[in-house]
Amino acid sequence: MNVRVRLRTGNGETTSESAGDVVRLGRNPDCEIAIDPVAFPVVSGLHAKIESSGSGFVLVHLSQSNKTLVNDSVVEGSVPVRAGDRVRLGITGPTIEILSIGPTSRAAPAPSSHAKTVQADYRQLALLRGTGQARRVDVGSGGVIGRDARAVQFHFDHPHVSRLHANVSVDRGTVFLADLGSANGTFVNGRRLDRPTELYEGDRIDIGPFSLRFDGLTLVSSSRSNNIELSARGLKRVVQDRATGQPLTLLEHINLVVEPREFVCILGPSGSGKSTLLAILSGRNPPDAGMVFLNGADLYSNFEALKEDIAVVPQREALHVSLAVGTALGYTAELRLPPDLSHTEVQASVSEVLDLVGLTARHGTLVRHLSGGQIKRVSLANELVARPSLLFLDEVTSGLDEQTDREVMELFRQVADGGKTVVCITHSLANVEATCHLVVILTEGGRLAFIGSPEEAKGYFGISRLGDVYRKLASREREDWHQQFRGSPYFQRYVVDRMPADTVDDDKAPATVPPLQRGASSLRQARILIRRYASIWRGDILALVATLGQSLLVALLLGAVFGNLNDLTAPRKRVPQSLNILLLLSVSCFWFGCNTAAKELVKERLIFLRERDFNLRVPAYFASKLFVLALIAATQATLLFVIVRVWCQPAGWAPEQWAVLTALSVAGTAIGLFISALARSEEVAIALLPIIVIPQLILANVVAPLSGLVELLAKGFVTVYWAQRALEGLAAEADPVFAAYKGNFWGPWLLVLAHAAAGAVASVFVLQRTEGKTHSR
């Protein structure tokens, strides 16, 4: 018996047949399937082997540090394998296909008719249309494109490709393409498909990291997975100077090419436009002139199709510090990777990325208990879990000591060597020379002064250490440095010779940026976000106890002050005391919700904006906050009401009173979230809180009677006003001494809920606008 396997990588394929009954897989050159250690550093020396078990063949997992997967399931020990199975060495490693099992002379068995698979050659996928040859091949009549090798006709193996991603159909010589509800979408010429579309010669199709060009007969495919070339030409950015009102040039005539597997550092003094350049290159803010390309595709015209390949690690960590490291990454993976990935696949992805950044032992540690360098590693892992191929690092080493800075910079180099294209902004030059491939040096005013290796930079500027480059730049005018570089051999070597031939001229205006489209399910996102937010509260148990303790404190104070109201037999004492305690109950419940929610959105604004880049839907995000916070506020209201009801026995029907106070706490939560959405800092949110809460007490029509315009304002904007009317109506129904306050319960109660709905709608509206105002991408 013999097993025949084939190694497939993103750059092509090789086929190997074993002469015996064992095939070893790994980096060691004596393995039957030897993996390139430079291309795939996640593969171990002897990673796994396929061997005869008497009745068939089994795959045996051997690596101590990396995973082995068969058909996307992690292997523990050994598992049986058969023809058609796919073996992957590491989550991001190469795929080995089992072509046949049996005597060497026997042809490989055909797959079953219901799951016939045509393995897509990543260089050319035949889709011959309108010819006799098309009718002789299975793809001539179309088929399904996807990740599940056993259920599709065109197999593309990457986590950003759904199991059943898109469908190709051929009707009388015309080829049509339709999306099958994929998580990340199917794009034709940068436009996400929402209905079947006809393919024309020259169309470009993007599915996950794969770009396919339709030439009328075939689809020629290339993969961006760990294979991204970033190029920019003629970039210019001009803003208005806030001090003078005059135009201020931040960047001008920026030409740049970063090749796959390069670690490039952007250097320059303050005011040189480093952050502006990174924002343009990463797709967050379009330039005023010039173009940015990823593998020849215009980034801004095709951002929706290309954004999954891009990750930005911000200077401030976009992490929930109350979550354990593995838990935080798990939620990120669930949100960013396709929903058809199994739990095992998600956890395997988390484990592998933690192994990559050296934090496997910290899987169960809360983020807030990590050191500064470890938090930087978690931030990097948080972005790598979605499998981007282009990584931007925005001052991520700031504030680190020299030892930690070196470790983090070495990690970035390791990531680049593993296949990523890495672009970093840093002010710390201590470890740039030892780690990065190229430096891009800008002058003040955003002009290119140099591109080359760190050693070449030192020779070019005549300095002994790279840290002296800023002093050297200050010795001459910025235009002099720019013109000198354009005339140097380094400009020819690193810009002209590298620049793709089909890029545009410097003076061409950037393409119009299409609106972002959201393809993920709101309901699924809401479920994930609710679980995550609940986990955050569980991870900060002291804050939860303190929050619930507020209601106990208020209940004890009210009980001590008012006592049992039934002891007050005189109506002139009992009625005002009852109205006062009902008012304080109402204001307290409103305050519970409002106070807890007022900082919850603004304090994680950076996380919100980052996740918006990965198809986060605002209604789902807001619903997760409202659901958890409203549950907490309702629990506070219930504790308060039960204690006060038993102790003080205010007049009214208990179930209806509880319903009013609970609705009021939910309304307070929604309005508190509206405050948080409006605020630009936690301090502003705290300052706005009393402006909302104090009028609830004054304008409730209890402290003093209202009339005229003030009463109209109270009816329109004061939630407690309507809660108080409902509570007074309930008291009148239960006790004749309150007959003067007789009213309708249902109308005021529904108006309280209407205030809650208005706060929710307003919050979502503000959050939608927040993206457009503060975060272009």
PDB file of N, CA and C in Angstrom, residues 12-46:
ATOM      1  N   GLY A  12       2.299  28.258  -5.445  1.00  0.00           N
ATOM      2  CA  GLY A  12       2.362  27.202  -6.450  1.00  0.00           C
ATOM      3  C   GLY A  12       2.190  25.861  -5.791  1.00  0.00           C
ATOM      4  N   GLU A  13       2.647  24.802  -6.424  1.00  0.00           N
ATOM      5  CA  GLU A  13       2.477  23.490  -5.820  1.00  0.00           C
ATOM      6  C   GLU A  13       3.599  22.570  -6.278  1.00  0.00           C
ATOM      7  N   THR A  14       3.890  21.571  -5.452  1.00  0.00           N
ATOM      8  CA  THR A  14       4.801  20.507  -5.839  1.00  0.00           C
ATOM      9  C   THR A  14       4.144  19.195  -5.450  1.00  0.00           C
ATOM     10  N   THR A  15       4.451  18.134  -6.157  1.00  0.00           N
ATOM     11  CA  THR A  15       3.854  16.833  -5.881  1.00  0.00           C
ATOM     12  C   THR A  15       4.959  15.859  -5.502  1.00  0.00           C
ATOM     13  N   SER A  16       4.682  15.046  -4.491  1.00  0.00           N
ATOM     14  CA  SER A  16       5.669  14.064  -4.049  1.00  0.00           C
ATOM     15  C   SER A  16       4.983  12.741  -3.790  1.00  0.00           C
ATOM     16  N   GLU A  17       5.558  11.635  -4.286  1.00  0.00           N
ATOM     17  CA  GLU A  17       5.061  10.286  -4.012  1.00  0.00           C
ATOM     18  C   GLU A  17       6.090   9.547  -3.179  1.00  0.00           C
ATOM     19  N   SER A  18       5.581   8.869  -2.144  1.00  0.00           N
ATOM     20  CA  SER A  18       6.507   8.086  -1.318  1.00  0.00           C
ATOM     21  C   SER A  18       6.698   6.702  -1.948  1.00  0.00           C
ATOM     22  N   ALA A  19       7.886   6.162  -1.762  1.00  0.00           N
ATOM     23  CA  ALA A  19       8.162   4.830  -2.287  1.00  0.00           C
ATOM     24  C   ALA A  19       7.700   3.748  -1.321  1.00  0.00           C
ATOM     25  N   GLY A  20       7.492   4.095  -0.077  1.00  0.00           N
ATOM     26  CA  GLY A  20       7.063   3.107   0.901  1.00  0.00           C
ATOM     27  C   GLY A  20       5.700   3.459   1.465  1.00  0.00           C
ATOM     28  N   ASP A  21       5.536   3.182   2.746  1.00  0.00           N
ATOM     29  CA  ASP A  21       4.226   3.394   3.351  1.00  0.00           C
ATOM     30  C   ASP A  21       4.262   4.467   4.447  1.00  0.00           C
ATOM     31  N   VAL A  22       5.281   5.361   4.428  1.00  0.00           N
ATOM     32  CA  VAL A  22       5.384   6.455   5.404  1.00  0.00           C
ATOM     33  C   VAL A  22       5.759   7.735   4.666  1.00  0.00           C
ATOM     34  N   VAL A  23       5.047   8.809   4.968  1.00  0.00           N
ATOM     35  CA  VAL A  23       5.395  10.133   4.443  1.00  0.00           C
ATOM     36  C   VAL A  23       5.557  11.068   5.634  1.00  0.00           C
ATOM     37  N   ARG A  24       6.762  11.591   5.808  1.00  0.00           N
ATOM     38  CA  ARG A  24       7.022  12.521   6.909  1.00  0.00           C
ATOM     39  C   ARG A  24       6.859  13.961   6.409  1.00  0.00           C
ATOM     40  N   LEU A  25       6.305  14.804   7.277  1.00  0.00           N
ATOM     41  CA  LEU A  25       6.013  16.196   6.928  1.00  0.00           C
ATOM     42  C   LEU A  25       6.717  17.107   7.915  1.00  0.00           C
ATOM     43  N   GLY A  26       7.515  18.056   7.404  1.00  0.00           N
ATOM     44  CA  GLY A  26       8.197  18.975   8.301  1.00  0.00           C
ATOM     45  C   GLY A  26       9.251  19.795   7.600  1.00  0.00           C
ATOM     46  N   ARG A  27       9.986  20.601   8.389  1.00  0.00           N
ATOM     47  CA  ARG A  27      11.017  21.476   7.827  1.00  0.00           C
ATOM     48  C   ARG A  27      12.308  20.733   7.519  1.00  0.00           C
ATOM     49  N   ASN A  28      12.541  19.606   8.178  1.00  0.00           N
ATOM     50  CA  ASN A  28      13.796  18.892   7.963  1.00  0.00           C
ATOM     51  C   ASN A  28      13.917  18.480   6.499  1.00  0.00           C
ATOM     52  N   PRO A  29      15.055  18.708   5.896  1.00  0.00           N
ATOM     53  CA  PRO A  29      15.212  18.386   4.465  1.00  0.00           C
ATOM     54  C   PRO A  29      15.102  16.899   4.147  1.00  0.00           C
ATOM     55  N   ASP A  30      15.256  16.022   5.160  1.00  0.00           N
ATOM     56  CA  ASP A  30      15.148  14.591   4.868  1.00  0.00           C
ATOM     57  C   ASP A  30      13.705  14.098   4.934  1.00  0.00           C
ATOM     58  N   CYS A  31      12.744  14.987   5.223  1.00  0.00           N
ATOM     59  CA  CYS A  31      11.336  14.583   5.188  1.00  0.00           C
ATOM     60  C   CYS A  31      10.892  14.351   3.743  1.00  0.00           C
ATOM     61  N   GLU A  32       9.964  13.411   3.544  1.00  0.00           N
ATOM     62  CA  GLU A  32       9.448  13.176   2.194  1.00  0.00           C
ATOM     63  C   GLU A  32       8.751  14.422   1.654  1.00  0.00           C
ATOM     64  N   ILE A  33       8.041  15.158   2.522  1.00  0.00           N
ATOM     65  CA  ILE A  33       7.489  16.472   2.162  1.00  0.00           C
ATOM     66  C   ILE A  33       8.221  17.493   3.010  1.00  0.00           C
ATOM     67  N   ALA A  34       9.220  18.126   2.426  1.00  0.00           N
ATOM     68  CA  ALA A  34      10.045  19.099   3.141  1.00  0.00           C
ATOM     69  C   ALA A  34       9.478  20.499   2.914  1.00  0.00           C
ATOM     70  N   ILE A  35       9.176  21.209   4.000  1.00  0.00           N
ATOM     71  CA  ILE A  35       8.553  22.535   3.946  1.00  0.00           C
ATOM     72  C   ILE A  35       9.631  23.603   4.031  1.00  0.00           C
ATOM     73  N   ASP A  36       9.494  24.647   3.241  1.00  0.00           N
ATOM     74  CA  ASP A  36      10.429  25.770   3.256  1.00  0.00           C
ATOM     75  C   ASP A  36      10.353  26.458   4.619  1.00  0.00           C
ATOM     76  N   PRO A  37      11.426  26.445   5.421  1.00  0.00           N
ATOM     77  CA  PRO A  37      11.365  27.032   6.767  1.00  0.00           C
ATOM     78  C   PRO A  37      11.225  28.551   6.742  1.00  0.00           C
ATOM     79  N   VAL A  38      11.681  29.192   5.670  1.00  0.00           N
ATOM     80  CA  VAL A  38      11.552  30.650   5.573  1.00  0.00           C
ATOM     81  C   VAL A  38      10.106  31.031   5.265  1.00  0.00           C
ATOM     82  N   ALA A  39       9.504  30.282   4.349  1.00  0.00           N
ATOM     83  CA  ALA A  39       8.124  30.590   3.964  1.00  0.00           C
ATOM     84  C   ALA A  39       7.143  30.234   5.062  1.00  0.00           C
ATOM     85  N   PHE A  40       7.439  29.146   5.813  1.00  0.00           N
ATOM     86  CA  PHE A  40       6.480  28.680   6.816  1.00  0.00           C
ATOM     87  C   PHE A  40       7.212  28.379   8.124  1.00  0.00           C
ATOM     88  N   PRO A  41       7.556  29.423   8.898  1.00  0.00           N
ATOM     89  CA  PRO A  41       8.274  29.192  10.158  1.00  0.00           C
ATOM     90  C   PRO A  41       7.422  28.507  11.212  1.00  0.00           C
ATOM     91  N   VAL A  42       6.090  28.431  11.020  1.00  0.00           N
ATOM     92  CA  VAL A  42       5.237  27.771  12.015  1.00  0.00           C
ATOM     93  C   VAL A  42       5.321  26.257  11.929  1.00  0.00           C
ATOM     94  N   VAL A  43       5.966  25.734  10.887  1.00  0.00           N
ATOM     95  CA  VAL A  43       6.085  24.285  10.724  1.00  0.00           C
ATOM     96  C   VAL A  43       7.292  23.790  11.514  1.00  0.00           C
ATOM     97  N   SER A  44       7.101  22.714  12.273  1.00  0.00           N
ATOM     98  CA  SER A  44       8.180  22.145  13.071  1.00  0.00           C
ATOM     99  C   SER A  44       9.105  21.298  12.198  1.00  0.00           C
ATOM    100  N   GLY A  45      10.265  20.944  12.780  1.00  0.00           N
ATOM    101  CA  GLY A  45      11.219  20.140  12.028  1.00  0.00           C
ATOM    102  C   GLY A  45      10.619  18.830  11.560  1.00  0.00           C
ATOM    103  N   LEU A  46      10.047  18.077  12.485  1.00  0.00           N
ATOM    104  CA  LEU A  46       9.269  16.889  12.139  1.00  0.00           C
ATOM    105  C   LEU A  46       7.874  17.132  12.694  1.00  0.00           C
TER     106      LEU A  46
END
